[in-house]
Amino acid sequence: MTSTLFLVFVALMTAFVVAMIHRYINRRAAVRLLAGLLIWFFYASLMAHFGILKNSEMRPPGIAFVVGPVFLFLIFLIVRPSASAQAVLAFPLWLILGTQCFRIGVELFLHQLWIEGLVPRMMTFAGANIDIYIGLSAPVIAWLSTRGRWGLRFASAWNILGLLALLNVVTRAILTAPGPLHLIHSEVPDRMISTFPFLLIPGFFVPLAVVLHLLAIRAIGSRFRTTNGTIPDDAPRARVGSR
């Protein structure tokens, strides 16, 4: 039942992201994104189906075949700011910030996975994971970002806090997972990272959260440089590209 609900959640978030790309950028970008995500989900499911992700004796360990591509993708976004420049210009800042509320759902699933013995308690909001508070506060931060310069400063600090919250839980996930980096011995190891479909938490939802934070930080910086934070986020925007 948990697996089915989680797959529905993944499908809804994928549909939302693709719809927003279609709405604010163009249809071609939305189709490319959807195709890329479907290929990635298929690849990850194959890695799990053939037991590669659970093989901690391999060098590199099996989980590297999911964590590695995600890490390289995020590095590409960081070192190539132009890769996200189009999205920064296209999306309203309040939408980028407000979308982070999906993390509430992720944390509820993590809590259920702890109950089912797939993750240690320290990876949930009942333990040392504060990520659910980032999700809960996202709508408020989205509203504050439309209140002028002080709201943008508050949103900027919130984004840094959100990235640190992600770093906290990702570090715990890696250090509690079976393999050479299993340095934290908790009541149960982190088996989520090698179990389909829950491997899509680090394989889809974590990079989504990071991308949203990076887009928000760049959008806020752009507003400070060009408008001193005085243009409201609900001002009309031209679509980027053509349909």
Short mmCIF file of the C-alpha atoms (twelve columns), coordinates in Angstrom:
data_MODEL
# 
_entry.id   MODEL 
# 
loop_
_atom_site.group_PDB 
_atom_site.id 
_atom_site.type_symbol 
_atom_site.label_atom_id 
_atom_site.label_alt_id 
_atom_site.label_comp_id 
_atom_site.label_asym_id 
_atom_site.label_seq_id 
_atom_site.Cartn_x 
_atom_site.Cartn_y 
_atom_site.Cartn_z 
_atom_site.pdbx_PDB_model_num 
ATOM 1   C CA . MET A 1   0.000  0.000  0.000   1 
ATOM 2   C CA . THR A 2   2.815  2.405  0.880   1 
ATOM 3   C CA . SER A 3   4.528  1.666  -2.444  1 
ATOM 4   C CA . THR A 4   1.354  2.362  -4.401  1 
ATOM 5   C CA . LEU A 5   0.680  5.635  -2.617  1 
ATOM 6   C CA . PHE A 6   4.276  6.692  -3.114  1 
ATOM 7   C CA . LEU A 7   4.125  5.982  -6.858  1 
ATOM 8   C CA . VAL A 8   0.945  8.065  -7.060  1 
ATOM 9   C CA . PHE A 9   2.774  10.887 -5.254  1 
ATOM 10  C CA . VAL A 10  5.701  10.621 -7.714  1 
ATOM 11  C CA . ALA A 11  3.303  10.693 -10.658 1 
ATOM 12  C CA . LEU A 12  1.474  13.761 -9.322  1 
ATOM 13  C CA . MET A 13  4.705  15.681 -8.699  1 
ATOM 14  C CA . THR A 14  6.062  14.709 -12.116 1 
ATOM 15  C CA . ALA A 15  2.842  15.890 -13.769 1 
ATOM 16  C CA . PHE A 16  2.979  19.154 -11.802 1 
ATOM 17  C CA . VAL A 17  6.598  19.886 -12.740 1 
ATOM 18  C CA . VAL A 18  6.010  19.080 -16.413 1 
ATOM 19  C CA . ALA A 19  2.843  21.215 -16.450 1 
ATOM 20  C CA . MET A 20  4.731  24.177 -14.981 1 
ATOM 21  C CA . ILE A 21  7.494  23.814 -17.575 1 
ATOM 22  C CA . HIS A 22  4.803  23.738 -20.265 1 
ATOM 23  C CA . ARG A 23  3.042  26.766 -18.797 1 
ATOM 24  C CA . TYR A 24  6.010  29.041 -18.159 1 
ATOM 25  C CA . ILE A 25  8.625  27.917 -20.703 1 
ATOM 26  C CA . ASN A 26  7.324  25.928 -23.686 1 
ATOM 27  C CA . ARG A 27  5.884  22.618 -24.806 1 
ATOM 28  C CA . ARG A 28  9.159  21.332 -26.264 1 
ATOM 29  C CA . ALA A 29  10.972 21.750 -22.949 1 
ATOM 30  C CA . ALA A 30  8.107  20.025 -21.115 1 
ATOM 31  C CA . VAL A 31  8.196  17.039 -23.497 1 
ATOM 32  C CA . ARG A 32  11.971 16.740 -23.157 1 
ATOM 33  C CA . LEU A 33  11.761 16.877 -19.383 1 
ATOM 34  C CA . LEU A 34  9.028  14.252 -19.271 1 
ATOM 35  C CA . ALA A 35  10.999 11.958 -21.574 1 
ATOM 36  C CA . GLY A 36  14.142 12.425 -19.486 1 
ATOM 37  C CA . LEU A 37  12.304 11.677 -16.235 1 
ATOM 38  C CA . LEU A 38  10.657 8.563  -17.655 1 
ATOM 39  C CA . ILE A 39  14.020 7.264  -18.873 1 
ATOM 40  C CA . TRP A 40  15.554 7.992  -15.471 1 
ATOM 41  C CA . PHE A 41  12.720 6.258  -13.592 1 
ATOM 42  C CA . PHE A 42  13.032 3.229  -15.889 1 
ATOM 43  C CA . TYR A 43  16.797 3.119  -15.377 1 
ATOM 44  C CA . ALA A 44  16.452 3.342  -11.581 1 
ATOM 45  C CA . SER A 45  13.800 0.624  -11.535 1 
ATOM 46  C CA . LEU A 46  16.069 -1.685 -13.547 1 
ATOM 47  C CA . MET A 47  18.951 -1.078 -11.132 1 
ATOM 48  C CA . ALA A 48  16.661 -2.066 -8.261  1 
ATOM 49  C CA . HIS A 49  15.037 -5.003 -10.096 1 
ATOM 50  C CA . PHE A 50  18.376 -6.670 -10.854 1 
ATOM 51  C CA . GLY A 51  19.602 -6.144 -7.290  1 
ATOM 52  C CA . ILE A 52  22.471 -3.885 -8.301  1 
ATOM 53  C CA . LEU A 53  21.575 -1.175 -5.797  1 
ATOM 54  C CA . LYS A 54  21.579 -3.638 -2.890  1 
ATOM 55  C CA . ASN A 55  25.036 -4.957 -3.761  1 
ATOM 56  C CA . SER A 56  27.328 -3.224 -1.267  1 
ATOM 57  C CA . GLU A 57  30.259 -5.501 -2.166  1 
ATOM 58  C CA . MET A 58  30.712 -3.954 -5.616  1 
ATOM 59  C CA . ARG A 59  33.298 -1.269 -6.200  1 
ATOM 60  C CA . PRO A 60  31.779 1.221  -6.498  1 
ATOM 61  C CA . PRO A 61  28.842 0.001  -4.373  1 
ATOM 62  C CA . GLY A 62  25.535 -0.435 -6.158  1 
ATOM 63  C CA . ILE A 63  23.904 2.713  -4.776  1 
ATOM 64  C CA . ALA A 64  26.533 4.753  -6.643  1 
ATOM 65  C CA . PHE A 65  24.638 3.999  -9.868  1 
ATOM 66  C CA . VAL A 66  21.800 6.211  -8.612  1 
ATOM 67  C CA . VAL A 67  23.586 8.631  -6.293  1 
ATOM 68  C CA . GLY A 68  26.397 9.258  -8.806  1 
ATOM 69  C CA . PRO A 69  24.242 10.521 -11.706 1 
ATOM 70  C CA . VAL A 70  22.187 12.683 -9.324  1 
ATOM 71  C CA . PHE A 71  25.358 14.210 -7.895  1 
ATOM 72  C CA . LEU A 72  26.787 14.917 -11.367 1 
ATOM 73  C CA . PHE A 73  23.504 16.513 -12.449 1 
ATOM 74  C CA . LEU A 74  23.542 18.884 -9.463  1 
ATOM 75  C CA . ILE A 75  27.205 19.749 -10.010 1 
ATOM 76  C CA . PHE A 76  26.366 20.599 -13.632 1 
ATOM 77  C CA . LEU A 77  23.647 23.019 -12.483 1 
ATOM 78  C CA . ILE A 78  25.992 24.678 -9.998  1 
ATOM 79  C CA . VAL A 79  28.967 25.149 -12.331 1 
ATOM 80  C CA . ARG A 80  26.801 26.062 -15.334 1 
ATOM 81  C CA . PRO A 81  24.489 28.858 -14.156 1 
ATOM 82  C CA . SER A 82  23.281 29.371 -17.739 1 
ATOM 83  C CA . ALA A 83  21.651 25.930 -17.583 1 
ATOM 84  C CA . SER A 84  18.964 27.312 -15.240 1 
ATOM 85  C CA . ALA A 85  18.926 30.942 -16.402 1 
ATOM 86  C CA . GLN A 86  15.886 30.357 -18.624 1 
ATOM 87  C CA . ALA A 87  13.873 28.916 -15.743 1 
ATOM 88  C CA . VAL A 88  14.892 31.752 -13.400 1 
ATOM 89  C CA . LEU A 89  13.524 34.294 -15.861 1 
ATOM 90  C CA . ALA A 90  10.388 32.311 -16.647 1 
ATOM 91  C CA . PHE A 91  8.989  31.185 -13.293 1 
ATOM 92  C CA . PRO A 92  7.441  33.453 -10.643 1 
ATOM 93  C CA . LEU A 93  9.578  33.366 -7.508  1 
ATOM 94  C CA . TRP A 94  6.565  32.614 -5.289  1 
ATOM 95  C CA . LEU A 95  5.879  29.476 -7.328  1 
ATOM 96  C CA . ILE A 96  9.471  28.242 -7.050  1 
ATOM 97  C CA . LEU A 97  9.375  28.735 -3.288  1 
ATOM 98  C CA . GLY A 98  5.875  27.404 -2.721  1 
ATOM 99  C CA . THR A 99  6.546  24.183 -4.627  1 
ATOM 100 C CA . GLN A 100 8.867  23.134 -1.803  1 
ATOM 101 C CA . CYS A 101 5.780  22.167 0.196   1 
ATOM 102 C CA . PHE A 102 6.026  18.764 -1.533  1 
ATOM 103 C CA . ARG A 103 8.626  17.972 1.150   1 
ATOM 104 C CA . ILE A 104 5.786  17.498 3.651   1 
ATOM 105 C CA . GLY A 105 4.651  14.464 1.679   1 
ATOM 106 C CA . VAL A 106 8.199  13.119 1.407   1 
ATOM 107 C CA . GLU A 107 8.680  13.375 5.165   1 
ATOM 108 C CA . LEU A 108 5.396  11.603 5.852   1 
ATOM 109 C CA . PHE A 109 6.536  8.745  3.630   1 
ATOM 110 C CA . LEU A 110 9.920  8.655  5.395   1 
ATOM 111 C CA . HIS A 111 8.102  8.376  8.715   1 
ATOM 112 C CA . GLN A 112 6.091  5.440  7.368   1 
ATOM 113 C CA . LEU A 113 9.275  3.808  6.060   1 
ATOM 114 C CA . TRP A 114 10.746 4.091  9.552   1 
ATOM 115 C CA . ILE A 115 7.698  2.290  10.920  1 
ATOM 116 C CA . GLU A 116 8.223  -0.409 8.280   1 
ATOM 117 C CA . GLY A 117 11.921 -0.755 9.144   1 
ATOM 118 C CA . LEU A 118 13.418 0.638  5.931   1 
ATOM 119 C CA . VAL A 119 15.037 3.752  7.399   1 
ATOM 120 C CA . PRO A 120 16.423 4.659  10.846  1 
ATOM 121 C CA . ARG A 121 14.548 7.034  13.111  1 
ATOM 122 C CA . MET A 122 17.206 9.740  12.707  1 
ATOM 123 C CA . MET A 123 16.121 10.206 9.081   1 
ATOM 124 C CA . THR A 124 12.571 11.198 10.057  1 
ATOM 125 C CA . PHE A 125 10.985 14.243 11.663  1 
ATOM 126 C CA . ALA A 126 10.698 12.129 14.808  1 
ATOM 127 C CA . GLY A 127 14.490 12.024 14.864  1 
ATOM 128 C CA . ALA A 128 17.037 14.515 13.526  1 
ATOM 129 C CA . ASN A 129 15.412 15.477 10.237  1 
ATOM 130 C CA . ILE A 130 14.003 19.015 10.188  1 
ATOM 131 C CA . ASP A 131 13.109 18.971 6.495   1 
ATOM 132 C CA . ILE A 132 9.375  18.821 7.166   1 
ATOM 133 C CA . TYR A 133 9.552  22.313 8.666   1 
ATOM 134 C CA . ILE A 134 10.984 23.611 5.393   1 
ATOM 135 C CA . GLY A 135 7.986  22.147 3.598   1 
ATOM 136 C CA . LEU A 136 5.501  23.517 6.112   1 
ATOM 137 C CA . SER A 137 6.977  27.019 5.929   1 
ATOM 138 C CA . ALA A 138 7.238  27.092 2.114   1 
ATOM 139 C CA . PRO A 139 3.819  28.739 1.494   1 
ATOM 140 C CA . VAL A 140 4.595  31.425 4.071   1 
ATOM 141 C CA . ILE A 141 8.001  32.125 2.516   1 
ATOM 142 C CA . ALA A 142 6.393  32.250 -0.928  1 
ATOM 143 C CA . TRP A 143 4.037  34.964 0.349   1 
ATOM 144 C CA . LEU A 144 6.825  36.882 2.085   1 
ATOM 145 C CA . SER A 145 8.831  36.938 -1.147  1 
ATOM 146 C CA . THR A 146 6.149  39.195 -2.641  1 
ATOM 147 C CA . ARG A 147 6.373  41.722 0.224   1 
ATOM 148 C CA . GLY A 148 9.455  43.593 -0.981  1 
ATOM 149 C CA . ARG A 149 13.140 43.676 -0.140  1 
ATOM 150 C CA . TRP A 150 12.857 42.447 3.458   1 
ATOM 151 C CA . GLY A 151 10.775 39.493 2.312   1 
ATOM 152 C CA . LEU A 152 13.369 38.601 -0.308  1 
ATOM 153 C CA . ARG A 153 16.099 38.666 2.332   1 
ATOM 154 C CA . PHE A 154 14.039 36.381 4.542   1 
ATOM 155 C CA . ALA A 155 13.456 34.023 1.600   1 
ATOM 156 C CA . SER A 156 17.175 34.016 0.818   1 
ATOM 157 C CA . ALA A 157 18.066 32.936 4.356   1 
ATOM 158 C CA . TRP A 158 15.306 30.307 4.252   1 
ATOM 159 C CA . ASN A 159 16.779 28.825 1.084   1 
ATOM 160 C CA . ILE A 160 20.165 28.423 2.740   1 
ATOM 161 C CA . LEU A 161 18.484 26.753 5.712   1 
ATOM 162 C CA . GLY A 162 16.623 24.451 3.320   1 
ATOM 163 C CA . LEU A 163 19.853 23.369 1.617   1 
ATOM 164 C CA . LEU A 164 21.458 22.682 5.012   1 
ATOM 165 C CA . ALA A 165 18.419 20.604 6.025   1 
ATOM 166 C CA . LEU A 166 18.825 18.539 2.854   1 
ATOM 167 C CA . LEU A 167 22.549 18.120 3.476   1 
ATOM 168 C CA . ASN A 168 21.773 16.881 6.983   1 
ATOM 169 C CA . VAL A 169 19.359 14.139 5.917   1 
ATOM 170 C CA . VAL A 170 21.339 13.106 2.810   1 
ATOM 171 C CA . THR A 171 24.486 12.713 4.910   1 
ATOM 172 C CA . ARG A 172 22.622 10.564 7.406   1 
ATOM 173 C CA . ALA A 173 21.117 8.501  4.591   1 
ATOM 174 C CA . ILE A 174 24.544 7.757  3.100   1 
ATOM 175 C CA . LEU A 175 26.268 7.051  6.419   1 
ATOM 176 C CA . THR A 176 23.532 4.654  7.571   1 
ATOM 177 C CA . ALA A 177 23.252 2.757  4.264   1 
ATOM 178 C CA . PRO A 178 25.017 -0.634 3.921   1 
ATOM 179 C CA . GLY A 179 28.392 -0.328 2.224   1 
ATOM 180 C CA . PRO A 180 31.860 1.169  2.698   1 
ATOM 181 C CA . LEU A 181 30.434 4.465  4.026   1 
ATOM 182 C CA . HIS A 182 28.270 2.807  6.686   1 
ATOM 183 C CA . LEU A 183 29.793 4.825  9.535   1 
ATOM 184 C CA . ILE A 184 26.646 5.429  11.610  1 
ATOM 185 C CA . HIS A 185 25.211 2.264  13.137  1 
ATOM 186 C CA . SER A 186 21.545 2.976  13.817  1 
ATOM 187 C CA . GLU A 187 18.758 0.652  14.966  1 
ATOM 188 C CA . VAL A 188 18.197 -0.317 11.299  1 
ATOM 189 C CA . PRO A 189 20.287 0.520  8.214   1 
ATOM 190 C CA . ASP A 190 18.989 2.760  5.468   1 
ATOM 191 C CA . ARG A 191 17.487 0.267  3.003   1 
ATOM 192 C CA . MET A 192 15.285 2.867  1.329   1 
ATOM 193 C CA . ILE A 193 18.101 4.025  -0.914  1 
ATOM 194 C CA . SER A 194 18.225 0.615  -2.621  1 
ATOM 195 C CA . THR A 195 14.498 -0.236 -2.582  1 
ATOM 196 C CA . PHE A 196 12.161 0.610  -5.445  1 
ATOM 197 C CA . PRO A 197 10.165 2.835  -5.600  1 
ATOM 198 C CA . PHE A 198 11.483 4.601  -2.492  1 
ATOM 199 C CA . LEU A 199 14.915 5.114  -4.032  1 
ATOM 200 C CA . LEU A 200 13.171 7.930  -5.922  1 
ATOM 201 C CA . ILE A 201 13.348 9.980  -2.719  1 
ATOM 202 C CA . PRO A 202 17.103 10.493 -3.225  1 
ATOM 203 C CA . GLY A 203 16.751 9.884  -6.958  1 
ATOM 204 C CA . PHE A 204 14.003 12.437 -7.701  1 
ATOM 205 C CA . PHE A 205 12.744 14.423 -4.735  1 
ATOM 206 C CA . VAL A 206 16.109 15.446 -3.272  1 
ATOM 207 C CA . PRO A 207 17.436 16.821 -6.589  1 
ATOM 208 C CA . LEU A 208 14.064 18.509 -7.184  1 
ATOM 209 C CA . ALA A 209 14.370 20.298 -3.832  1 
ATOM 210 C CA . VAL A 210 17.967 21.331 -4.565  1 
ATOM 211 C CA . VAL A 211 17.055 22.625 -8.034  1 
ATOM 212 C CA . LEU A 212 14.195 24.685 -6.591  1 
ATOM 213 C CA . HIS A 213 16.531 26.200 -3.985  1 
ATOM 214 C CA . LEU A 214 19.144 27.057 -6.630  1 
ATOM 215 C CA . LEU A 215 16.526 28.631 -8.884  1 
ATOM 216 C CA . ALA A 216 15.137 30.649 -5.974  1 
ATOM 217 C CA . ILE A 217 18.576 31.879 -4.875  1 
ATOM 218 C CA . ARG A 218 19.430 32.991 -8.413  1 
ATOM 219 C CA . ALA A 219 16.031 34.621 -8.883  1 
ATOM 220 C CA . ILE A 220 16.384 36.547 -5.612  1 
ATOM 221 C CA . GLY A 221 19.905 37.644 -6.545  1 
ATOM 222 C CA . SER A 222 18.630 38.841 -9.917  1 
ATOM 223 C CA . ARG A 223 15.932 40.925 -8.254  1 
ATOM 224 C CA . PHE A 224 18.401 42.556 -5.892  1 
ATOM 225 C CA . ARG A 225 20.718 43.411 -8.785  1 
ATOM 226 C CA . THR A 226 18.125 44.794 -11.183 1 
ATOM 227 C CA . THR A 227 15.053 46.019 -9.291  1 
ATOM 228 C CA . ASN A 228 16.061 46.303 -5.640  1 
ATOM 229 C CA . GLY A 229 13.256 43.860 -4.888  1 
ATOM 230 C CA . THR A 230 10.467 46.291 -5.805  1 
ATOM 231 C CA . ILE A 231 8.738  44.433 -8.640  1 
ATOM 232 C CA . PRO A 232 6.007  42.102 -7.362  1 
ATOM 233 C CA . ASP A 233 6.264  38.452 -8.328  1 
ATOM 234 C CA . ASP A 234 2.752  38.327 -9.700  1 
ATOM 235 C CA . ALA A 235 3.584  40.824 -12.432 1 
ATOM 236 C CA . PRO A 236 2.854  39.489 -15.940 1 
ATOM 237 C CA . ARG A 237 5.750  37.588 -17.479 1 
ATOM 238 C CA . ALA A 238 6.410  36.739 -21.087 1 
ATOM 239 C CA . ARG A 239 6.705  33.054 -21.891 1 
ATOM 240 C CA . VAL A 240 10.190 31.922 -22.829 1 
ATOM 241 C CA . GLY A 241 10.407 30.306 -26.237 1 
ATOM 242 C CA . SER A 242 7.556  29.121 -28.393 1 
ATOM 243 C CA . ARG A 243 5.101  26.335 -28.168 1 
# 
